[in-house]
Amino acid sequence: MKFDLKGSFTFSDNILSIKEEMGKFISDFNENLLKGDAEKRAEIESFKIEKKSLFFNIVSHGSFRPHNALLQIKNSISKELGKKHHIGVREIKIDSYEIEFDLEKKPLKEVDIPFAEVKLEGKKATMALTNVDEEFLRRNYIDRMINRVKEKVDNQYYEGKGEYWKSIWESEEKEPVWSKDPTEEMVKLDWLKQGPTKGKWFYRPQAAAILKTMEEIAIKEVLQPLGFQEIIESQIVPFDIWLKTGHLEGMPSEFYYVVEPATRDVEKWEKFVDLTKITKEVDFNELQKNLSVPTAGICYAQCPMIYWSFKGKTISEESLPIFVYDKTAVSGRYESGGRHGIERVDEFHRIEPVYIGTREQLLSLREKLIERYKHVFNDIFDIEWRMAWVTPWYMQQAGKIGATGEQDCGTIDFEAYMPYRGDRKKSEWLEFQNLSILGDKYVKSFNIKSQKSELWSGCSGIGLERWTTAFLAQKGLDPDEWPAGFKRYLKELPKGIEFL
Ligand code: ATP
Ligand code: ZN
Ligand code: MG
């Protein structure tokens, strides 16, 4: 790595008269800095004095950042020369800042980032920053910019590569009752109605009964036996929560954003009301005038808000492990081209258990959760399904999760065979839920502590629409054909409403 910073200090007064003293100060400063180990070495390579200004050039080849030296130099100058000569640094200016660093892989194409011009040559990257102010340096953007360039180059190698997938367990093959798409058939029967906007559904009594049964089974067969306690969270997630979890940088194109009115002042809304009454249409231009910019989004997954609720808390040893779940917040995701039936929708109902505890507590919980889930999918649903290790984007990028076999941290996907999609070997199976242990990633970002134990956390996303389609795709819509275990929970459907 090489850092090359050209900048200047503007003093409160002319400093030509103390040129020599300034020279001595700089060589002393260099001496002191140079005394550090080679890794930390930096040097003021040249300087020039013009009236009130001191121009200089700081170069570092190691881990020491010249911009961090700036404030140090400023402080030393005021200590050593300031009082004696009644001068002070009024302004710090950086004219150019060039940072050269090595990349692990040779970039496949150009990379752009904000605040700098990036040049790539072989495995070498150069970032040229211009017009950098003190605030910019203080905020530690530089290191994040270096990381972002490295990450973008790494991503060029991931592109087009599927998620890592490794089978852990498979049920035996099961003969499906039919091979139709359950959503289409339920629509034909009027159990379900396509919602008023993209990727939303209206569940009439029959479909609602099935979805609600899934919820009941999840709670009674999985969560309650393991001691999970229900919590109720807010549906609207402010950006600062997603900044901490990484969702805001991870999936900004999938959120449903929430805006607040800019005002409740009736007078300000009067024109909009007039226009609505007269035209019976929505005047979006007028509406926009009274709306704020979004500062939040609709729940994407329930866990971020649960972690937020523990932010900064120290949990007593007796309360560990914490097992809680939310089943109230509805998830919103802009799925765009991927939408299909009720299995890939923009609005869905999930139960999300979250667990916080020691590594041992969570590894043991994972075994128990898997056991309970197996019981549901084998003994109650009687479906053909499998489990696989997968590595989601954020773990892959953080390089935190090894891609080999048994592991402490990581995500297990649960997938079901969907007969309507074709051959069980060739068709894509449906991920109907997952289970993750994420190490200390979230407890660290939300500063959640215990009295003495090191904490880990994890979550499991139980998608009720996904459970429903996985079950119906194999077992059909006729309750008589459903397995006995499921019939214990739902043996007949509500009569529903007849349309003429
Ligand atoms: P996919 O790869 O299918 O998009 P995902 O990896 O985005 O899923 P997660 O964020 O891991 O899903 O969410 C966990 C669970 O939430 C899924 O296993 C599924 O049950 C449910 N889920 C996610 N997205 C949807 C959706 N668009 N419609 C219905 N359920 C969903
Ligand atoms: Zn989660
Ligand atoms: Mg998704």
Tab-separated table of C-alpha atoms in Angstrom, residues 64-496:
chain	number	residue	atom	x	y	z
A	64	PHE	CA	-0.149	4.271	8.782
A	65	ARG	CA	-2.612	6.651	7.127
A	66	PRO	CA	-1.129	10.075	6.300
A	67	HIS	CA	-4.518	11.671	6.858
A	68	ASN	CA	-4.366	10.502	10.447
A	69	ALA	CA	-1.004	12.290	10.743
A	70	LEU	CA	-2.592	15.579	9.714
A	71	LEU	CA	-4.405	16.179	12.968
A	72	GLN	CA	-1.373	14.988	14.891
A	73	ILE	CA	0.856	17.472	13.044
A	74	LYS	CA	-1.637	20.239	13.570
A	75	ASN	CA	-1.738	19.579	17.304
A	76	SER	CA	2.036	19.374	17.635
A	77	ILE	CA	2.509	22.618	15.732
A	78	SER	CA	0.171	24.488	18.001
A	79	LYS	CA	1.875	22.983	21.039
A	80	GLU	CA	5.432	23.678	19.956
A	81	LEU	CA	5.203	26.820	17.834
A	82	GLY	CA	1.747	28.159	18.452
A	83	LYS	CA	2.197	29.740	21.828
A	84	LYS	CA	5.676	31.037	21.150
A	85	HIS	CA	4.802	32.785	17.898
A	86	HIS	CA	1.103	33.387	18.442
A	87	ILE	CA	0.045	31.442	15.382
A	88	GLY	CA	-2.538	28.728	14.913
A	89	VAL	CA	-3.724	26.506	12.074
A	90	ARG	CA	-6.937	27.990	10.691
A	91	GLU	CA	-7.597	25.575	7.875
A	92	ILE	CA	-6.483	22.145	6.740
A	93	LYS	CA	-6.631	21.598	2.994
A	94	ILE	CA	-5.974	18.484	1.010
A	95	ASP	CA	-5.210	19.121	-2.627
A	96	SER	CA	-4.775	15.572	-3.685
A	97	TYR	CA	-4.667	12.213	-2.056
A	98	GLU	CA	-3.547	9.133	-3.913
A	99	ILE	CA	-3.830	5.670	-2.475
A	100	GLU	CA	-2.291	2.680	-4.116
A	101	PHE	CA	-3.100	-0.832	-2.972
A	102	ASP	CA	-2.872	-4.418	-4.093
A	103	LEU	CA	-5.818	-6.554	-5.096
A	104	GLU	CA	-6.088	-10.254	-4.543
A	105	LYS	CA	-7.467	-10.905	-7.988
A	106	LYS	CA	-6.936	-9.202	-11.303
A	107	PRO	CA	-10.042	-7.098	-12.043
A	108	LEU	CA	-12.147	-8.290	-14.962
A	109	LYS	CA	-13.412	-4.795	-15.710
A	110	GLU	CA	-13.308	-1.190	-14.508
A	111	VAL	CA	-14.636	-0.243	-11.073
A	112	ASP	CA	-16.305	3.021	-10.024
A	113	ILE	CA	-16.840	4.337	-6.539
A	114	PRO	CA	-17.991	7.709	-5.172
A	115	PHE	CA	-15.468	10.336	-3.944
A	116	ALA	CA	-12.531	9.066	-6.006
A	117	GLU	CA	-11.297	8.146	-9.402
A	118	VAL	CA	-10.190	4.542	-9.521
A	119	LYS	CA	-7.489	3.293	-11.864
A	120	LEU	CA	-6.752	-0.386	-12.185
A	121	GLU	CA	-3.562	-1.871	-13.562
A	122	GLY	CA	-2.970	-5.573	-13.212
A	123	LYS	CA	-3.488	-6.368	-9.558
A	124	LYS	CA	-2.798	-2.783	-8.516
A	125	ALA	CA	-5.505	-0.220	-7.776
A	126	THR	CA	-5.046	3.523	-7.410
A	127	MET	CA	-7.675	5.777	-5.894
A	128	ALA	CA	-7.286	9.478	-6.506
A	129	LEU	CA	-9.311	11.623	-4.135
A	130	THR	CA	-9.853	15.282	-4.706
A	131	ASN	CA	-11.349	18.019	-2.547
A	132	VAL	CA	-11.222	16.093	0.669
A	133	ASP	CA	-12.120	18.011	3.804
A	134	GLU	CA	-11.304	17.356	7.436
A	135	GLU	CA	-14.712	15.902	8.175
A	136	PHE	CA	-14.301	13.406	5.336
A	137	LEU	CA	-11.035	12.166	6.812
A	138	ARG	CA	-12.345	12.036	10.340
A	139	ARG	CA	-15.231	9.819	9.273
A	140	ASN	CA	-12.958	7.026	8.196
A	141	TYR	CA	-14.316	6.835	4.658
A	142	ILE	CA	-10.922	6.038	3.189
A	143	ASP	CA	-10.638	2.512	4.523
A	144	ARG	CA	-14.211	1.763	3.561
A	145	MET	CA	-13.496	3.038	0.055
A	146	ILE	CA	-10.509	0.707	-0.218
A	147	ASN	CA	-12.685	-2.175	0.974
A	148	ARG	CA	-15.439	-1.285	-1.456
A	149	VAL	CA	-13.043	-1.375	-4.419
A	150	LYS	CA	-11.729	-4.772	-3.264
A	151	GLU	CA	-15.268	-6.053	-2.764
A	152	LYS	CA	-16.364	-4.891	-6.221
A	153	VAL	CA	-13.444	-6.693	-7.823
A	154	ASP	CA	-14.247	-9.854	-5.824
A	155	ASN	CA	-17.875	-9.593	-6.909
A	156	GLN	CA	-16.810	-9.628	-10.553
A	157	TYR	CA	-15.740	-13.209	-9.892
A	158	TYR	CA	-18.993	-14.200	-8.116
A	159	GLU	CA	-21.261	-12.819	-10.818
A	160	GLY	CA	-23.289	-15.543	-12.458
A	161	LYS	CA	-22.092	-18.094	-9.945
A	162	GLY	CA	-24.928	-19.642	-7.986
A	163	GLU	CA	-25.165	-19.668	-4.250
A	164	TYR	CA	-23.039	-22.318	-2.581
A	165	TRP	CA	-25.253	-25.390	-1.985
A	166	LYS	CA	-24.463	-28.681	-0.280
A	167	SER	CA	-27.032	-31.319	0.578
A	168	ILE	CA	-27.199	-32.422	4.232
A	169	TRP	CA	-30.225	-34.665	4.391
A	170	GLU	CA	-32.968	-35.914	2.074
A	171	SER	CA	-36.282	-37.577	2.831
A	172	GLU	CA	-37.313	-40.605	0.847
A	173	GLU	CA	-39.190	-40.082	-2.390
A	174	LYS	CA	-42.927	-39.716	-1.898
A	175	GLU	CA	-45.580	-40.250	-4.526
A	176	PRO	CA	-47.425	-36.941	-4.924
A	177	VAL	CA	-51.215	-36.898	-5.013
A	178	TRP	CA	-51.213	-34.640	-8.077
A	179	SER	CA	-48.915	-32.432	-10.129
A	180	LYS	CA	-50.823	-29.200	-10.449
A	181	ASP	CA	-49.832	-25.693	-9.383
A	182	PRO	CA	-51.804	-25.176	-6.152
A	183	THR	CA	-52.104	-21.403	-6.584
A	184	GLU	CA	-53.743	-21.701	-10.005
A	185	GLU	CA	-56.137	-24.336	-8.759
A	186	MET	CA	-57.085	-22.351	-5.665
A	187	VAL	CA	-57.761	-19.302	-7.830
A	188	LYS	CA	-60.060	-21.399	-10.027
A	189	LEU	CA	-61.919	-22.569	-6.913
A	190	ASP	CA	-62.225	-18.993	-5.620
A	191	TRP	CA	-60.292	-19.844	-2.465
A	192	LEU	CA	-57.770	-17.227	-3.407
A	193	LYS	CA	-57.873	-13.954	-5.263
A	194	GLN	CA	-54.965	-12.097	-6.812
A	195	GLY	CA	-54.469	-8.975	-4.732
A	196	PRO	CA	-55.147	-5.455	-5.931
A	197	THR	CA	-51.428	-4.785	-6.494
A	198	LYS	CA	-48.467	-6.835	-7.678
A	199	GLY	CA	-47.497	-9.893	-5.656
A	200	LYS	CA	-50.303	-9.565	-3.080
A	201	TRP	CA	-53.103	-12.015	-2.396
A	202	PHE	CA	-56.519	-12.061	-0.829
A	203	TYR	CA	-57.076	-15.283	1.094
A	204	ARG	CA	-60.714	-16.326	1.170
A	205	PRO	CA	-61.838	-18.568	4.069
A	206	GLN	CA	-60.564	-21.875	2.626
A	207	ALA	CA	-57.055	-20.626	1.815
A	208	ALA	CA	-56.930	-18.568	5.019
A	209	ALA	CA	-57.776	-21.689	7.035
A	210	ILE	CA	-54.846	-23.579	5.508
A	211	LEU	CA	-52.392	-20.722	6.099
A	212	LYS	CA	-53.581	-20.303	9.682
A	213	THR	CA	-53.211	-24.061	10.243
A	214	MET	CA	-49.578	-23.765	9.169
A	215	GLU	CA	-49.118	-21.060	11.756
A	216	GLU	CA	-50.733	-23.181	14.453
A	217	ILE	CA	-48.574	-26.191	13.605
A	218	ALA	CA	-45.386	-24.119	13.674
A	219	ILE	CA	-46.224	-22.741	17.078
A	220	LYS	CA	-47.578	-25.876	18.713
A	221	GLU	CA	-45.177	-28.398	17.217
A	222	VAL	CA	-41.956	-26.389	16.990
A	223	LEU	CA	-41.823	-23.165	18.974
A	224	GLN	CA	-43.783	-23.875	22.140
A	225	PRO	CA	-42.157	-27.255	22.832
A	226	LEU	CA	-38.737	-25.564	22.640
A	227	GLY	CA	-39.748	-22.754	24.975
A	228	PHE	CA	-39.987	-19.847	22.520
A	229	GLN	CA	-41.885	-16.794	23.814
A	230	GLU	CA	-43.947	-14.590	21.534
A	231	ILE	CA	-43.111	-10.919	21.077
A	232	ILE	CA	-44.889	-8.353	18.890
A	233	GLU	CA	-42.747	-5.964	16.935
A	234	SER	CA	-43.262	-2.882	14.822
A	235	GLN	CA	-43.872	-3.394	11.132
A	236	ILE	CA	-41.998	-0.283	10.026
A	237	VAL	CA	-38.226	-0.467	10.116
A	238	PRO	CA	-36.247	2.777	10.270
A	239	PHE	CA	-33.081	2.901	8.167
A	240	ASP	CA	-30.725	3.036	11.153
A	241	ILE	CA	-31.693	-0.555	11.974
A	242	TRP	CA	-30.971	-1.730	8.434
A	243	LEU	CA	-27.728	0.220	8.453
A	244	LYS	CA	-26.634	-1.884	11.409
A	245	THR	CA	-27.713	-5.240	9.974
A	246	GLY	CA	-26.342	-4.468	6.525
A	247	HIS	CA	-29.722	-4.855	4.808
A	248	LEU	CA	-29.653	-1.275	3.524
A	249	GLU	CA	-26.534	-1.937	1.502
A	250	GLY	CA	-27.537	-5.526	0.783
A	251	MET	CA	-30.989	-5.288	-0.720
A	252	PRO	CA	-32.090	-1.662	-1.276
A	253	SER	CA	-33.881	-2.702	-4.460
A	254	GLU	CA	-36.136	-5.157	-2.612
A	255	PHE	CA	-37.609	-2.903	0.061
A	256	TYR	CA	-41.035	-1.370	0.199
A	257	TYR	CA	-40.230	2.145	1.370
A	258	VAL	CA	-42.404	4.027	3.824
A	259	VAL	CA	-43.031	7.760	3.644
A	260	GLU	CA	-44.649	9.956	6.246
A	261	PRO	CA	-46.772	12.976	5.422
A	262	ALA	CA	-44.630	16.115	5.530
A	263	THR	CA	-47.384	17.766	7.534
A	264	ARG	CA	-50.785	17.191	9.109
A	265	ASP	CA	-51.741	20.779	8.454
A	266	VAL	CA	-55.172	20.587	6.825
A	267	GLU	CA	-54.575	23.802	4.907
A	268	LYS	CA	-51.516	22.350	3.220
A	269	TRP	CA	-53.575	19.346	2.126
A	270	GLU	CA	-56.525	21.438	0.939
A	271	LYS	CA	-55.518	21.587	-2.698
A	272	PHE	CA	-54.972	17.850	-2.823
A	273	VAL	CA	-58.413	17.258	-1.317
A	274	ASP	CA	-60.007	19.695	-3.812
A	275	LEU	CA	-58.338	17.979	-6.742
A	276	THR	CA	-59.369	14.525	-5.480
A	277	LYS	CA	-62.986	15.582	-4.999
A	278	ILE	CA	-63.223	17.196	-8.406
A	279	THR	CA	-61.199	14.871	-10.601
A	280	LYS	CA	-61.746	11.611	-8.662
A	281	GLU	CA	-58.152	10.821	-9.488
A	282	VAL	CA	-54.905	11.020	-7.583
A	283	ASP	CA	-52.819	14.062	-8.459
A	284	PHE	CA	-49.356	12.681	-7.788
A	285	ASN	CA	-47.589	16.002	-8.289
A	286	GLU	CA	-49.726	17.644	-5.662
A	287	LEU	CA	-49.414	14.633	-3.359
A	288	GLN	CA	-45.631	14.647	-3.599
A	289	LYS	CA	-45.543	18.184	-2.185
A	290	ASN	CA	-46.914	16.930	1.118
A	291	LEU	CA	-44.789	13.825	1.501
A	292	SER	CA	-41.455	13.410	3.269
A	293	VAL	CA	-38.626	11.381	1.825
A	294	PRO	CA	-38.657	7.785	3.084
A	295	THR	CA	-36.748	7.123	6.291
A	296	ALA	CA	-38.016	3.596	6.838
A	297	GLY	CA	-39.263	0.512	5.089
A	298	ILE	CA	-41.749	-2.286	5.652
A	299	CYS	CA	-40.400	-5.306	7.531
A	300	TYR	CA	-38.173	-7.416	5.253
A	301	ALA	CA	-37.444	-10.030	7.885
A	302	GLN	CA	-38.400	-9.783	11.537
A	303	CYS	CA	-34.977	-10.350	13.104
A	304	PRO	CA	-33.476	-6.843	12.638
A	305	MET	CA	-36.197	-5.278	14.794
A	306	ILE	CA	-35.789	-8.020	17.396
A	307	TYR	CA	-32.059	-7.354	17.631
A	308	TRP	CA	-32.773	-3.628	17.865
A	309	SER	CA	-35.016	-4.323	20.877
A	310	PHE	CA	-31.965	-5.723	22.697
A	311	LYS	CA	-29.642	-2.923	21.593
A	312	GLY	CA	-27.113	-1.959	24.256
A	313	LYS	CA	-28.604	-4.387	26.778
A	314	THR	CA	-26.749	-6.701	29.110
A	315	ILE	CA	-28.706	-9.918	29.467
A	316	SER	CA	-28.598	-11.810	32.749
A	317	GLU	CA	-27.142	-15.321	32.652
A	318	GLU	CA	-30.471	-16.700	33.891
A	319	SER	CA	-32.283	-15.312	30.853
A	320	LEU	CA	-29.941	-17.101	28.459
A	321	PRO	CA	-30.586	-18.448	25.951
A	322	ILE	CA	-33.194	-16.012	24.707
A	323	PHE	CA	-35.771	-17.738	22.503
A	324	VAL	CA	-38.401	-15.393	21.049
A	325	TYR	CA	-40.509	-15.235	17.916
A	326	ASP	CA	-42.647	-12.748	16.027
A	327	LYS	CA	-45.635	-13.786	13.940
A	328	THR	CA	-47.323	-10.409	13.602
A	329	ALA	CA	-45.170	-8.330	11.272
A	330	VAL	CA	-45.961	-8.953	7.611
A	331	SER	CA	-42.935	-9.002	5.310
A	332	GLY	CA	-42.748	-6.882	2.175
A	333	ARG	CA	-40.293	-7.556	-0.633
A	334	TYR	CA	-40.257	-6.170	-4.135
A	335	GLU	CA	-39.727	-9.431	-6.018
A	336	SER	CA	-40.328	-7.982	-9.482
A	337	GLY	CA	-39.815	-10.562	-12.256
A	338	GLY	CA	-39.500	-13.461	-9.832
A	339	ARG	CA	-43.092	-13.426	-8.584
A	340	HIS	CA	-45.003	-16.648	-8.827
A	341	GLY	CA	-48.275	-17.778	-7.254
A	342	ILE	CA	-48.358	-17.500	-3.492
A	343	GLU	CA	-44.855	-18.890	-3.213
A	344	ARG	CA	-42.944	-15.831	-4.365
A	345	VAL	CA	-44.918	-12.783	-3.409
A	346	ASP	CA	-44.307	-9.176	-2.430
A	347	GLU	CA	-46.221	-9.517	0.801
A	348	PHE	CA	-45.984	-12.603	2.950
A	349	HIS	CA	-46.540	-13.980	6.397
A	350	ARG	CA	-43.630	-15.410	8.273
A	351	ILE	CA	-42.954	-16.551	11.756
A	352	GLU	CA	-39.434	-15.722	12.730
A	353	PRO	CA	-37.872	-17.294	15.795
A	354	VAL	CA	-34.703	-15.532	16.954
A	355	TYR	CA	-32.225	-17.027	19.408
A	356	ILE	CA	-29.442	-15.397	21.371
A	357	GLY	CA	-27.127	-17.422	23.590
A	358	THR	CA	-23.749	-19.063	23.862
A	359	ARG	CA	-22.290	-21.039	20.977
A	360	GLU	CA	-23.090	-24.301	22.781
A	361	GLN	CA	-26.664	-23.230	23.527
A	362	LEU	CA	-27.286	-22.320	19.899
A	363	LEU	CA	-25.670	-25.416	18.419
A	364	SER	CA	-27.824	-27.515	20.706
A	365	LEU	CA	-30.916	-25.515	19.765
A	366	ARG	CA	-30.164	-26.071	16.087
A	367	GLU	CA	-30.270	-29.833	16.625
A	368	LYS	CA	-33.560	-29.562	18.503
A	369	LEU	CA	-35.111	-27.210	15.944
A	370	ILE	CA	-34.151	-29.562	13.125
A	371	GLU	CA	-35.664	-32.460	15.064
A	372	ARG	CA	-38.962	-30.578	15.525
A	373	TYR	CA	-39.016	-29.429	11.899
A	374	LYS	CA	-38.369	-33.008	10.756
A	375	HIS	CA	-41.291	-34.130	12.850
A	376	VAL	CA	-43.564	-31.571	11.134
A	377	PHE	CA	-42.442	-32.276	7.578
A	378	ASN	CA	-42.230	-36.077	7.980
A	379	ASP	CA	-45.021	-36.954	10.397
A	380	ILE	CA	-47.554	-34.151	9.826
A	381	PHE	CA	-47.052	-33.009	6.221
A	382	ASP	CA	-45.545	-36.300	5.020
A	383	ILE	CA	-43.787	-34.470	2.179
A	384	GLU	CA	-40.660	-35.047	0.118
A	385	TRP	CA	-38.066	-32.499	1.194
A	386	ARG	CA	-34.382	-31.962	1.906
A	387	MET	CA	-31.922	-29.767	3.795
A	388	ALA	CA	-28.822	-28.094	2.371
A	389	TRP	CA	-26.078	-25.778	3.586
A	390	VAL	CA	-26.176	-22.542	1.656
A	391	THR	CA	-24.070	-19.454	1.984
A	392	PRO	CA	-25.936	-16.209	1.631
A	393	TRP	CA	-24.419	-13.127	-0.045
A	394	TYR	CA	-23.462	-11.272	3.111
A	395	MET	CA	-21.601	-14.186	4.613
A	396	GLN	CA	-19.915	-15.022	1.353
A	397	GLN	CA	-18.733	-11.453	0.982
A	398	ALA	CA	-17.612	-11.151	4.557
A	399	GLY	CA	-15.677	-14.363	3.943
A	400	LYS	CA	-16.909	-15.451	7.344
A	401	ILE	CA	-18.375	-18.778	6.471
A	402	GLY	CA	-16.246	-21.554	5.156
A	403	ALA	CA	-17.787	-23.434	2.285
A	404	THR	CA	-17.084	-26.901	3.588
A	405	GLY	CA	-19.328	-29.455	5.212
A	406	GLU	CA	-20.380	-29.301	8.865
A	407	GLN	CA	-20.097	-25.842	10.264
A	408	ASP	CA	-20.990	-23.836	13.340
A	409	CYS	CA	-22.259	-20.769	11.544
A	410	GLY	CA	-24.221	-20.583	8.364
A	411	THR	CA	-27.621	-21.134	6.864
A	412	ILE	CA	-29.540	-24.306	6.178
A	413	ASP	CA	-32.248	-24.131	3.546
A	414	PHE	CA	-35.231	-26.449	3.686
A	415	GLU	CA	-36.494	-27.323	0.226
A	416	ALA	CA	-39.532	-29.193	-1.038
A	417	TYR	CA	-40.114	-31.027	-4.271
A	418	MET	CA	-42.782	-29.239	-6.326
A	419	PRO	CA	-44.323	-31.865	-8.656
A	420	TYR	CA	-45.926	-29.231	-10.894
A	421	ARG	CA	-42.446	-28.037	-11.861
A	422	GLY	CA	-41.553	-31.416	-13.366
A	423	ASP	CA	-39.059	-34.143	-12.700
A	424	ARG	CA	-37.787	-34.320	-9.089
A	425	LYS	CA	-34.188	-34.616	-10.243
A	426	LYS	CA	-34.253	-31.847	-12.830
A	427	SER	CA	-36.711	-29.277	-11.498
A	428	GLU	CA	-36.015	-26.523	-9.008
A	429	TRP	CA	-37.211	-27.294	-5.495
A	430	LEU	CA	-38.839	-24.618	-3.364
A	431	GLU	CA	-37.028	-23.145	-0.348
A	432	PHE	CA	-39.845	-23.132	2.161
A	433	GLN	CA	-37.854	-22.063	5.205
A	434	ASN	CA	-34.351	-21.642	6.525
A	435	LEU	CA	-32.365	-21.793	9.734
A	436	SER	CA	-29.275	-19.736	10.473
A	437	ILE	CA	-26.661	-19.326	13.139
A	438	LEU	CA	-24.799	-16.131	12.466
A	439	GLY	CA	-22.089	-16.055	15.123
A	440	ASP	CA	-21.570	-12.687	16.774
A	441	LYS	CA	-22.415	-10.632	13.670
A	442	TYR	CA	-25.642	-9.109	14.979
A	443	VAL	CA	-24.973	-9.149	18.714
A	444	LYS	CA	-21.860	-7.110	17.914
A	445	SER	CA	-23.618	-4.623	15.653
A	446	PHE	CA	-26.322	-4.044	18.260
A	447	ASN	CA	-23.934	-4.214	21.200
A	448	ILE	CA	-25.856	-6.972	23.002
A	449	LYS	CA	-23.940	-8.437	25.929
A	450	SER	CA	-24.278	-10.944	28.720
A	451	GLN	CA	-22.786	-10.897	32.218
A	452	LYS	CA	-19.984	-13.246	31.230
A	453	SER	CA	-20.758	-15.464	28.264
A	454	GLU	CA	-19.812	-14.686	24.665
A	455	LEU	CA	-23.022	-14.326	22.741
A	456	TRP	CA	-24.041	-15.625	19.360
A	457	SER	CA	-27.355	-15.318	17.595
A	458	GLY	CA	-29.418	-16.775	14.835
A	459	CYS	CA	-32.865	-16.951	13.325
A	460	SER	CA	-35.150	-19.150	11.298
A	461	GLY	CA	-37.619	-17.886	8.691
A	462	ILE	CA	-40.819	-19.913	8.584
A	463	GLY	CA	-42.689	-18.797	5.491
A	464	LEU	CA	-46.354	-19.658	5.852
A	465	GLU	CA	-47.110	-19.204	2.149
A	466	ARG	CA	-44.124	-21.434	1.384
A	467	TRP	CA	-45.201	-24.116	3.880
A	468	THR	CA	-48.666	-23.956	2.323
A	469	THR	CA	-47.582	-24.368	-1.306
A	470	ALA	CA	-44.979	-26.998	-0.461
A	471	PHE	CA	-47.671	-29.054	1.262
A	472	LEU	CA	-50.438	-28.499	-1.293
A	473	ALA	CA	-48.164	-29.040	-4.313
A	474	GLN	CA	-47.583	-32.605	-3.093
A	475	LYS	CA	-50.810	-33.362	-1.243
A	476	GLY	CA	-53.480	-31.638	-3.327
A	477	LEU	CA	-56.519	-29.626	-2.315
A	478	ASP	CA	-58.799	-32.453	-1.224
A	479	PRO	CA	-58.710	-32.806	2.573
A	480	ASP	CA	-59.677	-36.484	2.236
A	481	GLU	CA	-56.311	-37.102	0.609
A	482	TRP	CA	-54.323	-35.249	3.254
A	483	PRO	CA	-52.132	-37.209	5.671
A	484	ALA	CA	-53.655	-38.120	9.029
A	485	GLY	CA	-51.181	-35.941	10.923
A	486	PHE	CA	-52.325	-32.838	9.057
A	487	LYS	CA	-55.997	-33.792	9.325
A	488	ARG	CA	-55.612	-33.719	13.088
A	489	TYR	CA	-55.156	-29.964	12.692
A	490	LEU	CA	-57.509	-29.351	9.762
A	491	LYS	CA	-59.887	-32.058	8.689
A	492	GLU	CA	-62.309	-30.037	6.692
A	493	LEU	CA	-62.289	-26.624	5.068
A	494	PRO	CA	-64.700	-23.783	5.783
A	495	LYS	CA	-67.643	-23.634	3.401
A	496	GLY	CA	-66.494	-20.356	1.923
